[in-house]
Short mmCIF file of N, CA and C in Angstrom, two decimals:
data_model
loop_
_atom_site.label_atom_id
_atom_site.label_comp_id
_atom_site.label_asym_id
_atom_site.label_seq_id
_atom_site.Cartn_x
_atom_site.Cartn_y
_atom_site.Cartn_z
N MET A 1 143.92 188.13 114.33
CA MET A 1 142.58 187.87 113.64
C MET A 1 141.90 186.81 114.28
N LEU A 2 140.54 186.83 114.71
CA LEU A 2 139.98 185.75 115.11
C LEU A 2 139.02 185.15 114.27
N PHE A 3 138.90 183.80 114.30
CA PHE A 3 138.04 183.06 113.33
C PHE A 3 136.88 182.69 113.88
N ARG A 4 135.62 182.30 113.11
CA ARG A 4 134.65 182.00 113.77
C ARG A 4 134.51 180.61 114.37
N SER A 5 135.34 179.76 113.98
CA SER A 5 135.58 178.55 114.46
C SER A 5 136.99 178.12 114.49
N SER A 6 137.54 177.35 115.53
CA SER A 6 138.80 176.87 115.67
C SER A 6 138.90 175.61 116.47
N THR A 7 139.89 174.84 116.05
CA THR A 7 140.21 173.53 116.69
C THR A 7 141.34 173.39 117.37
N LEU A 8 141.24 173.11 118.64
CA LEU A 8 142.36 172.95 119.55
C LEU A 8 142.77 171.49 119.80
N ASN A 9 143.87 171.10 119.25
CA ASN A 9 144.44 169.73 119.60
C ASN A 9 145.45 169.79 120.78
N ILE A 10 145.01 169.18 121.84
CA ILE A 10 145.66 169.32 123.10
C ILE A 10 146.46 167.70 123.34
N ASP A 11 147.62 167.70 123.46
CA ASP A 11 148.52 166.64 123.79
C ASP A 11 149.19 166.84 125.27
N LEU A 12 148.48 166.39 126.18
CA LEU A 12 148.68 166.73 127.70
C LEU A 12 149.61 165.85 128.46
N GLY A 13 149.83 164.51 127.81
CA GLY A 13 150.37 163.59 128.68
C GLY A 13 150.05 163.41 130.13
N ALA A 14 150.82 163.74 131.17
CA ALA A 14 150.55 163.39 132.62
C ALA A 14 150.50 164.73 133.23
N GLY A 15 149.64 164.98 134.21
CA GLY A 15 149.59 166.06 135.18
C GLY A 15 148.30 166.55 135.56
N LYS A 16 148.14 167.90 135.94
CA LYS A 16 146.86 168.49 136.19
C LYS A 16 146.67 169.66 135.31
N PHE A 17 145.42 169.73 134.79
CA PHE A 17 145.08 170.80 133.66
C PHE A 17 143.90 171.29 133.82
N GLU A 18 143.69 172.42 133.53
CA GLU A 18 142.37 173.14 133.99
C GLU A 18 142.13 174.20 132.67
N ILE A 19 140.72 174.31 132.17
CA ILE A 19 140.36 175.12 131.34
C ILE A 19 139.08 175.88 132.14
N SER A 20 139.08 177.14 132.11
CA SER A 20 138.01 177.89 132.67
C SER A 20 138.15 179.28 132.33
N ASP A 21 139.18 180.02 132.18
CA ASP A 21 139.28 181.35 132.18
C ASP A 21 139.20 181.73 130.71
N THR A 22 138.90 183.05 130.52
CA THR A 22 138.68 183.45 129.27
C THR A 22 140.13 184.40 128.80
N SER A 23 140.28 184.53 127.67
CA SER A 23 141.27 185.40 126.92
C SER A 23 140.94 186.25 126.01
N SER A 24 141.54 187.17 125.81
CA SER A 24 141.41 188.01 124.78
C SER A 24 142.44 187.65 123.48
N ASN A 25 143.25 186.93 123.69
CA ASN A 25 143.85 186.14 122.67
C ASN A 25 143.07 184.98 122.36
N LEU A 26 143.63 184.15 121.29
CA LEU A 26 142.83 183.13 120.85
C LEU A 26 142.93 181.90 121.95
N VAL A 27 144.25 181.68 122.31
CA VAL A 27 144.53 180.66 123.44
C VAL A 27 145.57 181.29 124.07
N ASP A 28 145.51 181.12 125.44
CA ASP A 28 146.56 181.45 126.40
C ASP A 28 146.95 180.16 127.32
N VAL A 29 148.10 180.13 127.49
CA VAL A 29 148.53 178.73 128.55
C VAL A 29 149.51 179.30 129.56
N GLU A 30 149.19 178.85 130.84
CA GLU A 30 150.08 179.39 131.94
C GLU A 30 150.48 177.94 132.44
N ALA A 31 151.94 177.68 132.53
CA ALA A 31 152.36 176.40 133.13
C ALA A 31 152.98 176.73 134.52
N ALA A 32 152.88 175.65 135.49
CA ALA A 32 153.27 175.72 136.90
C ALA A 32 153.84 174.59 137.14
N GLY A 33 154.49 174.54 138.44
CA GLY A 33 155.01 173.40 138.81
C GLY A 33 156.26 172.87 138.21
N LEU A 34 156.24 171.46 138.07
CA LEU A 34 157.49 170.89 137.58
C LEU A 34 157.44 170.82 135.97
N ILE A 35 156.35 171.44 135.52
CA ILE A 35 156.31 171.48 133.84
C ILE A 35 157.26 172.17 133.28
N GLU A 36 158.02 171.68 132.45
CA GLU A 36 159.13 172.35 131.68
C GLU A 36 158.76 173.17 130.56
N GLY A 37 157.45 173.25 130.30
CA GLY A 37 157.10 174.27 129.27
C GLY A 37 155.89 173.79 128.41
N TYR A 38 155.66 174.51 127.47
CA TYR A 38 154.63 173.87 126.34
C TYR A 38 154.85 174.50 124.97
N GLU A 39 154.36 173.90 124.18
CA GLU A 39 154.53 174.42 122.57
C GLU A 39 153.14 174.57 122.09
N LEU A 40 152.92 175.77 121.65
CA LEU A 40 151.75 176.08 121.13
C LEU A 40 151.80 176.61 119.66
N LYS A 41 151.39 175.96 118.69
CA LYS A 41 151.61 175.94 117.29
C LYS A 41 150.21 176.18 116.49
N SER A 42 150.31 177.17 115.56
CA SER A 42 149.18 177.18 114.45
C SER A 42 149.73 177.63 113.21
N ASP A 43 149.42 177.08 112.03
CA ASP A 43 149.82 177.76 110.97
C ASP A 43 148.80 178.68 110.32
N ASP A 44 147.56 178.54 110.75
CA ASP A 44 146.53 179.22 110.24
C ASP A 44 145.47 179.92 111.00
N GLY A 45 145.63 179.55 112.54
CA GLY A 45 144.71 180.05 113.33
C GLY A 45 143.33 179.35 113.46
N VAL A 46 143.11 178.24 112.56
CA VAL A 46 142.04 177.61 112.61
C VAL A 46 142.35 176.36 113.27
N ASN A 47 143.58 175.64 113.12
CA ASN A 47 143.99 174.61 113.74
C ASN A 47 145.11 174.79 114.56
N ILE A 48 144.94 174.62 115.89
CA ILE A 48 145.99 174.90 116.92
C ILE A 48 146.48 173.81 117.72
N ASN A 49 147.55 173.56 117.81
CA ASN A 49 148.29 172.36 118.47
C ASN A 49 149.00 172.88 119.83
N LEU A 50 148.51 172.25 120.88
CA LEU A 50 149.22 172.62 122.28
C LEU A 50 149.74 171.20 122.67
N SER A 51 150.96 171.32 123.07
CA SER A 51 151.74 170.01 123.54
C SER A 51 152.85 170.35 124.62
N MET A 52 152.84 169.50 125.59
CA MET A 52 153.75 169.93 126.74
C MET A 52 155.24 169.38 126.19
N ILE A 53 156.12 170.36 126.73
CA ILE A 53 157.57 170.01 126.33
C ILE A 53 158.27 169.20 127.55
N GLY A 54 159.19 168.26 127.25
CA GLY A 54 159.82 167.63 128.48
C GLY A 54 159.06 166.35 128.73
N PRO A 55 159.59 165.78 129.62
CA PRO A 55 158.95 164.44 129.78
C PRO A 55 157.51 164.34 130.33
N LYS A 56 156.76 163.28 129.65
CA LYS A 56 155.34 163.40 129.82
C LYS A 56 154.84 162.48 130.87
N HIS A 57 155.74 161.70 131.62
CA HIS A 57 155.33 160.95 132.67
C HIS A 57 155.01 161.65 133.97
N LEU A 58 154.25 161.15 134.78
CA LEU A 58 153.72 161.78 136.15
C LEU A 58 154.80 162.04 137.02
N LYS A 59 154.90 163.34 137.38
CA LYS A 59 155.76 163.60 138.40
C LYS A 59 155.12 164.09 139.80
N ILE A 60 155.47 163.34 140.92
CA ILE A 60 154.87 163.68 142.17
C ILE A 60 155.73 164.17 143.32
N ASP A 61 155.32 164.83 144.24
CA ASP A 61 156.12 165.21 145.30
C ASP A 61 156.11 164.16 146.49
N GLY A 62 156.71 164.37 147.71
CA GLY A 62 156.68 163.45 148.76
C GLY A 62 155.18 163.25 149.39
N ASN A 63 154.26 164.09 149.04
CA ASN A 63 152.96 163.88 149.59
C ASN A 63 152.04 163.53 148.54
N ASN A 64 152.62 163.01 147.21
CA ASN A 64 151.73 162.33 146.24
C ASN A 64 150.97 163.28 145.52
N LYS A 65 151.35 164.42 145.44
CA LYS A 65 150.56 165.52 144.89
C LYS A 65 151.10 165.79 143.38
N ILE A 66 150.37 165.98 142.45
CA ILE A 66 150.71 166.20 141.13
C ILE A 66 151.45 167.53 141.02
N LYS A 67 152.71 167.61 140.45
CA LYS A 67 153.33 168.96 140.65
C LYS A 67 153.28 169.63 139.07
N ARG A 68 152.90 168.63 138.10
CA ARG A 68 152.85 169.18 136.67
C ARG A 68 151.59 169.78 136.28
N LYS A 69 151.47 171.07 136.19
CA LYS A 69 150.14 171.82 135.99
C LYS A 69 150.13 172.86 134.72
N ALA A 70 148.83 172.92 134.22
CA ALA A 70 148.92 173.90 133.23
C ALA A 70 147.42 174.61 133.16
N TYR A 71 147.37 175.76 133.07
CA TYR A 71 145.91 176.49 132.92
C TYR A 71 145.69 177.00 131.50
N ILE A 72 144.67 176.47 130.82
CA ILE A 72 144.47 176.95 129.49
C ILE A 72 143.37 177.86 129.49
N LYS A 73 143.32 179.01 128.76
CA LYS A 73 142.53 180.05 128.62
C LYS A 73 142.04 180.31 127.06
N LEU A 74 140.80 180.36 126.91
CA LEU A 74 140.18 180.47 125.50
C LEU A 74 139.34 181.58 125.37
N ASN A 75 139.33 182.05 124.17
CA ASN A 75 138.76 183.22 123.73
C ASN A 75 137.02 182.83 123.66
N GLN A 76 136.43 183.64 124.18
CA GLN A 76 134.90 183.15 124.23
C GLN A 76 134.10 183.60 122.89
N ASN A 77 134.75 184.31 122.10
CA ASN A 77 134.01 184.72 120.73
C ASN A 77 134.19 183.65 119.59
N VAL A 78 134.77 182.61 119.77
CA VAL A 78 135.15 181.55 118.92
C VAL A 78 134.28 180.20 119.15
N THR A 79 133.94 179.67 118.25
CA THR A 79 133.27 178.30 118.36
C THR A 79 134.33 177.23 118.37
N TRP A 80 134.29 176.46 119.53
CA TRP A 80 135.66 175.62 119.63
C TRP A 80 135.34 174.19 119.40
N ASN A 81 136.32 173.42 118.72
CA ASN A 81 136.31 171.89 118.67
C ASN A 81 137.51 171.66 119.46
N LEU A 82 137.37 170.84 120.65
CA LEU A 82 138.56 170.43 121.43
C LEU A 82 138.88 169.11 121.32
N ASN A 83 139.96 168.68 120.99
CA ASN A 83 140.58 167.17 120.94
C ASN A 83 141.61 167.02 122.03
N PHE A 84 141.29 166.20 122.89
CA PHE A 84 142.25 165.90 123.95
C PHE A 84 143.11 164.55 123.59
N GLN A 85 144.47 164.49 123.95
CA GLN A 85 145.04 163.18 124.01
C GLN A 85 145.83 163.31 125.27
N ILE A 86 145.44 162.61 126.36
CA ILE A 86 145.92 162.53 127.60
C ILE A 86 146.38 161.24 128.02
N GLY A 87 147.44 161.35 128.91
CA GLY A 87 147.83 160.01 129.77
C GLY A 87 147.20 160.06 131.07
N ALA A 88 147.98 159.87 132.16
CA ALA A 88 147.47 159.79 133.41
C ALA A 88 147.48 161.26 134.05
N ALA A 89 146.30 161.68 133.55
CA ALA A 89 146.18 163.21 133.79
C ALA A 89 144.74 163.63 134.76
N SER A 90 144.76 164.67 135.12
CA SER A 90 143.78 165.22 135.85
C SER A 90 143.15 166.52 135.03
N ILE A 91 142.01 166.48 134.50
CA ILE A 91 141.42 167.61 133.74
C ILE A 91 140.13 168.13 134.48
N ASP A 92 140.23 169.44 134.81
CA ASP A 92 139.21 169.98 135.37
C ASP A 92 138.54 171.39 134.33
N SER A 93 137.48 171.20 133.83
CA SER A 93 137.14 172.27 132.69
C SER A 93 135.75 172.76 132.95
N ASP A 94 135.82 173.95 133.18
CA ASP A 94 134.22 174.74 133.32
C ASP A 94 134.24 175.35 132.03
N LEU A 95 133.43 174.79 131.11
CA LEU A 95 133.31 175.09 129.80
C LEU A 95 131.79 175.86 129.51
N ARG A 96 131.28 176.31 130.43
CA ARG A 96 130.03 176.89 130.43
C ARG A 96 129.86 178.23 129.60
N ASN A 97 131.03 178.96 129.69
CA ASN A 97 131.08 180.42 129.07
C ASN A 97 131.65 180.32 127.58
N PHE A 98 131.85 179.17 127.23
CA PHE A 98 132.52 178.94 125.76
C PHE A 98 131.60 178.26 124.90
N LYS A 99 131.67 178.56 123.59
CA LYS A 99 130.90 178.11 122.47
C LYS A 99 131.66 176.69 122.05
N ILE A 100 131.36 175.42 122.53
CA ILE A 100 131.69 174.34 122.33
C ILE A 100 131.06 173.47 121.40
N ARG A 101 131.53 173.22 120.22
CA ARG A 101 130.78 172.27 119.18
C ARG A 101 131.11 170.90 119.36
N ASN A 102 132.29 170.72 119.61
CA ASN A 102 132.77 169.27 119.49
C ASN A 102 133.80 169.04 120.80
N ILE A 103 133.79 167.93 121.41
CA ILE A 103 134.79 167.36 122.44
C ILE A 103 135.13 165.99 122.14
N ASN A 104 136.49 165.84 122.00
CA ASN A 104 136.84 164.50 121.66
C ASN A 104 138.15 164.24 122.52
N LEU A 105 138.00 162.98 123.45
CA LEU A 105 138.93 162.84 124.40
C LEU A 105 139.48 161.40 124.08
N ASP A 106 140.71 161.23 124.14
CA ASP A 106 141.34 159.73 124.36
C ASP A 106 142.32 160.01 125.49
N GLY A 107 142.00 159.12 126.57
CA GLY A 107 142.89 159.05 127.75
C GLY A 107 143.05 157.69 128.35
N GLY A 108 144.10 157.71 129.20
CA GLY A 108 144.49 156.51 130.03
C GLY A 108 143.78 156.56 131.29
N ALA A 109 144.60 156.38 132.35
CA ALA A 109 144.09 156.21 133.67
C ALA A 109 143.90 157.80 134.11
N SER A 110 142.85 158.31 133.82
CA SER A 110 142.66 159.76 134.00
C SER A 110 141.36 160.08 135.05
N LYS A 111 141.45 161.31 135.59
CA LYS A 111 140.29 161.77 136.26
C LYS A 111 139.85 163.21 135.33
N ILE A 112 138.53 163.07 134.98
CA ILE A 112 138.03 164.16 134.01
C ILE A 112 136.71 164.60 134.68
N ASP A 113 136.66 166.00 134.55
CA ASP A 113 135.45 166.74 134.96
C ASP A 113 135.28 167.82 134.18
N PHE A 114 134.03 167.89 133.46
CA PHE A 114 133.59 168.68 132.66
C PHE A 114 132.21 169.22 132.89
N ASP A 115 132.23 170.67 133.03
CA ASP A 115 130.97 171.41 133.07
C ASP A 115 130.58 171.91 131.74
N LEU A 116 129.63 171.65 131.04
CA LEU A 116 129.29 171.89 129.81
C LEU A 116 127.97 172.99 129.90
N GLY A 117 128.07 173.96 128.99
CA GLY A 117 127.22 175.02 128.70
C GLY A 117 126.28 174.63 127.58
N ASN A 118 125.45 175.61 127.07
CA ASN A 118 124.60 175.37 125.99
C ASN A 118 124.55 176.59 125.06
N LEU A 119 125.93 177.36 124.72
CA LEU A 119 125.96 178.34 123.85
C LEU A 119 125.77 177.84 122.38
N CYS A 120 126.04 176.53 122.11
CA CYS A 120 125.81 176.13 120.64
C CYS A 120 124.48 175.41 120.53
N ASP A 121 123.85 175.31 119.78
CA ASP A 121 122.57 174.54 119.55
C ASP A 121 122.81 173.06 119.84
N THR A 122 123.84 172.69 119.26
CA THR A 122 124.19 171.13 119.32
C THR A 122 125.76 171.11 119.82
N MET A 123 125.99 170.15 120.56
CA MET A 123 127.33 169.72 120.97
C MET A 123 127.57 168.17 121.11
N GLU A 124 128.66 167.75 120.51
CA GLU A 124 128.87 166.36 120.61
C GLU A 124 130.24 166.06 121.39
N VAL A 125 130.00 165.07 122.32
CA VAL A 125 131.20 164.63 123.30
C VAL A 125 131.38 163.24 123.09
N ASN A 126 132.68 162.96 122.60
CA ASN A 126 133.06 161.59 122.49
C ASN A 126 134.24 161.19 123.56
N ILE A 127 134.17 160.34 124.26
CA ILE A 127 135.12 160.04 125.42
C ILE A 127 135.53 158.69 125.29
N ASN A 128 136.85 158.33 125.16
CA ASN A 128 137.47 157.04 124.97
C ASN A 128 138.58 156.94 126.03
N THR A 129 138.22 156.30 127.08
CA THR A 129 139.23 156.23 128.05
C THR A 129 139.67 154.78 128.69
N GLY A 130 140.66 154.43 129.40
CA GLY A 130 141.00 153.28 130.14
C GLY A 130 140.32 153.32 131.60
N ALA A 131 141.11 153.03 132.54
CA ALA A 131 140.56 153.13 133.93
C ALA A 131 140.54 154.48 134.44
N SER A 132 139.43 155.06 134.01
CA SER A 132 139.27 156.49 134.42
C SER A 132 138.06 156.77 135.21
N SER A 133 138.22 157.90 135.77
CA SER A 133 136.90 158.63 136.30
C SER A 133 136.45 159.80 135.51
N VAL A 134 135.17 159.82 135.04
CA VAL A 134 134.67 160.85 134.25
C VAL A 134 133.47 161.23 134.85
N GLU A 135 133.25 162.59 134.93
CA GLU A 135 132.13 163.40 135.61
C GLU A 135 131.80 164.47 134.49
N ILE A 136 130.61 164.52 134.12
CA ILE A 136 130.08 165.65 133.24
C ILE A 136 128.89 166.07 133.83
N ASN A 137 128.80 167.38 133.89
CA ASN A 137 127.71 168.33 134.25
C ASN A 137 127.12 168.93 133.13
N ILE A 138 125.71 168.90 132.79
CA ILE A 138 125.13 169.37 131.78
C ILE A 138 124.04 170.51 132.15
N PRO A 139 123.71 171.43 131.31
CA PRO A 139 122.50 172.32 131.72
C PRO A 139 121.19 171.44 131.79
N ARG A 140 120.37 171.64 132.85
CA ARG A 140 119.07 171.04 132.98
C ARG A 140 118.27 171.26 131.65
N SER A 141 118.49 172.45 131.07
CA SER A 141 117.38 172.99 130.06
C SER A 141 117.84 172.31 128.66
N SER A 142 119.03 171.62 128.61
CA SER A 142 119.38 171.05 127.30
C SER A 142 118.73 169.45 127.33
N GLY A 143 118.48 169.20 126.08
CA GLY A 143 118.09 167.79 125.81
C GLY A 143 119.58 166.93 125.71
N CYS A 144 119.62 165.98 126.16
CA CYS A 144 120.64 165.12 126.14
C CYS A 144 120.55 163.73 125.94
N GLU A 145 121.41 163.06 125.01
CA GLU A 145 121.46 161.60 124.72
C GLU A 145 122.77 161.10 125.06
N ILE A 146 122.66 159.86 125.60
CA ILE A 146 124.07 159.28 126.05
C ILE A 146 124.06 157.91 125.37
N TYR A 147 125.22 157.56 124.76
CA TYR A 147 125.43 156.29 124.32
C TYR A 147 126.37 155.70 124.78
N THR A 148 126.39 154.46 125.40
CA THR A 148 127.59 153.95 126.20
C THR A 148 127.92 152.54 125.61
N ASN A 149 129.19 152.38 125.56
CA ASN A 149 129.86 151.04 125.19
C ASN A 149 131.06 151.00 126.24
N THR A 150 130.52 150.51 127.53
CA THR A 150 131.67 150.71 128.61
C THR A 150 132.11 149.41 129.14
N GLY A 151 131.58 148.21 128.82
CA GLY A 151 132.11 147.20 129.26
C GLY A 151 131.87 146.83 130.72
N LEU A 152 132.84 146.76 131.65
CA LEU A 152 132.78 146.78 132.94
C LEU A 152 132.63 147.88 133.79
N SER A 153 132.32 149.07 133.05
CA SER A 153 132.39 150.32 133.69
C SER A 153 131.22 150.48 134.62
N GLY A 154 131.32 151.38 135.58
CA GLY A 154 130.37 151.84 136.34
C GLY A 154 129.47 153.18 135.69
N GLU A 155 128.32 152.98 135.75
CA GLU A 155 127.46 154.33 135.12
C GLU A 155 126.55 154.80 136.05
N LYS A 156 126.49 156.15 135.98
CA LYS A 156 125.23 156.67 136.91
C LYS A 156 125.07 157.92 136.23
N PHE A 157 123.77 157.96 135.67
CA PHE A 157 123.10 159.09 134.73
C PHE A 157 121.92 159.50 135.50
N SER A 158 122.04 160.56 136.40
CA SER A 158 121.03 161.03 137.20
C SER A 158 119.83 161.65 136.28
N ASP A 159 118.59 161.40 136.29
CA ASP A 159 117.57 162.07 135.73
C ASP A 159 117.47 161.72 134.23
N PHE A 160 118.11 160.52 133.85
CA PHE A 160 118.00 159.96 132.62
C PHE A 160 117.08 158.98 132.29
N ILE A 161 116.46 158.63 131.29
CA ILE A 161 115.50 157.50 131.06
C ILE A 161 116.07 156.70 130.01
N LYS A 162 116.25 155.15 130.35
CA LYS A 162 116.78 154.37 129.51
C LYS A 162 115.53 154.38 128.19
N TYR A 163 116.43 154.79 126.88
CA TYR A 163 115.56 154.77 125.74
C TYR A 163 115.57 153.32 124.87
N GLU A 164 116.60 152.80 124.78
CA GLU A 164 116.96 151.56 124.37
C GLU A 164 118.36 151.09 124.73
N ASN A 165 118.73 149.93 124.45
CA ASN A 165 120.02 149.22 124.86
C ASN A 165 121.10 150.54 124.74
N ASN A 166 121.75 150.64 125.82
CA ASN A 166 122.94 151.34 125.72
C ASN A 166 122.71 153.05 125.54
N ILE A 167 121.19 153.30 125.23
CA ILE A 167 120.96 154.65 125.16
C ILE A 167 120.06 155.21 126.12
N TYR A 168 120.60 156.44 126.55
CA TYR A 168 119.82 156.93 127.77
C TYR A 168 119.58 158.49 127.27
N ARG A 169 118.33 159.08 127.45
CA ARG A 169 118.00 160.46 127.13
C ARG A 169 117.18 161.06 128.28
N THR A 170 117.45 162.46 128.28
CA THR A 170 116.52 163.44 129.43
C THR A 170 115.20 163.40 128.71
N ASP A 171 114.29 163.67 129.79
CA ASP A 171 112.82 163.75 129.58
C ASP A 171 112.61 164.81 128.73
N ASN A 172 113.35 165.84 128.37
CA ASN A 172 113.22 167.02 127.58
C ASN A 172 113.81 166.80 126.27
N TYR A 173 114.42 165.58 125.90
CA TYR A 173 115.22 165.31 124.63
C TYR A 173 114.37 165.92 123.43
N ASP A 174 113.13 165.46 123.20
CA ASP A 174 112.52 165.62 121.91
C ASP A 174 112.13 167.19 121.87
N ASN A 175 111.84 167.80 123.02
CA ASN A 175 111.21 169.20 123.04
C ASN A 175 112.29 170.34 122.97
N SER A 176 113.48 170.00 123.47
CA SER A 176 114.51 170.91 123.61
C SER A 176 115.34 171.41 122.35
N THR A 177 115.44 172.67 122.16
CA THR A 177 116.25 173.37 121.03
C THR A 177 117.63 173.11 121.14
N LYS A 178 118.28 172.92 122.46
CA LYS A 178 119.43 172.64 122.48
C LYS A 178 119.88 171.32 122.99
N LYS A 179 120.87 170.74 122.30
CA LYS A 179 120.93 169.19 122.49
C LYS A 179 122.62 168.86 122.55
N ILE A 180 122.81 167.93 123.66
CA ILE A 180 124.08 167.51 123.86
C ILE A 180 124.20 165.86 123.74
N PHE A 181 125.04 165.58 122.71
CA PHE A 181 125.12 164.05 122.33
C PHE A 181 126.40 163.39 122.81
N ILE A 182 126.34 162.61 123.96
CA ILE A 182 127.45 162.28 124.50
C ILE A 182 127.81 160.72 124.21
N LYS A 183 129.04 160.32 123.75
CA LYS A 183 129.13 159.06 123.27
C LYS A 183 130.43 158.50 124.36
N ILE A 184 130.29 157.31 125.02
CA ILE A 184 131.31 156.92 126.06
C ILE A 184 131.85 155.71 125.76
N ASN A 185 133.08 155.53 125.60
CA ASN A 185 133.70 154.13 125.46
C ASN A 185 134.84 154.09 126.43
N GLY A 186 134.82 152.86 127.19
CA GLY A 186 135.86 152.77 128.47
C GLY A 186 135.85 151.24 128.79
N GLY A 187 136.92 151.09 129.68
CA GLY A 187 137.11 149.88 130.26
C GLY A 187 136.49 149.78 131.65
N ILE A 188 137.35 149.71 132.60
CA ILE A 188 136.98 149.74 134.07
C ILE A 188 136.92 150.96 134.51
N SER A 189 135.94 151.94 134.08
CA SER A 189 135.94 153.30 134.42
C SER A 189 134.69 153.68 135.07
N SER A 190 134.63 154.81 135.63
CA SER A 190 133.39 155.31 136.40
C SER A 190 132.90 156.59 135.73
N PHE A 191 131.65 156.35 135.35
CA PHE A 191 131.03 157.44 134.52
C PHE A 191 129.89 158.05 135.26
N LYS A 192 129.72 159.39 135.42
CA LYS A 192 128.77 160.20 136.10
C LYS A 192 128.22 161.34 135.02
N VAL A 193 126.90 161.37 134.57
CA VAL A 193 126.54 162.54 133.98
C VAL A 193 125.32 163.10 134.78
N ARG A 194 125.52 164.40 135.15
CA ARG A 194 124.41 165.05 135.94
C ARG A 194 123.78 166.20 135.30
N ARG A 195 122.52 166.37 135.65
CA ARG A 195 121.82 167.75 135.11
C ARG A 195 121.87 168.69 136.24
N ILE A 196 122.31 169.85 135.86
CA ILE A 196 122.41 170.94 136.86
C ILE A 196 121.72 172.31 136.64
#
């Protein structure tokens, strides 16, 4: 049975993880490399917990390539809230074909790439990282507001206008019916938000 809205709590530890493909199930996961497996649990189908089984520290081969990988597939007919708890991880997610209402990410030294869509009228993205590289691509048709509290972080927000201290907006923010709200907290991180 599919629900209109579900929350996926993702505890990934270290490694490389991708979300892009669709599934007829609520959630599918394919593990590869040195990953020892995963645990996918839900009591009600509304709140789903995904965690990696086995050691969560980074494993690399002789060529310094990450060998711990997982591919996560989501159902397109559900409105999603995604909560990420990650360590030294690389996340590459193309979420344009999914209904995403909220993204909350707490991470360490991570590399994070999100391609966001506009299938929901509003989307809230909260990112709290350490020494990470974060790149977010958003639809040009969506209005977007960015609030930053990044300390020594590097910031690059193409096509954004500084609205007031720590707040940036797109030029179509007031008139757009689709809106994305991004809140960024970080240490010595690099943040890029692009309109595509």
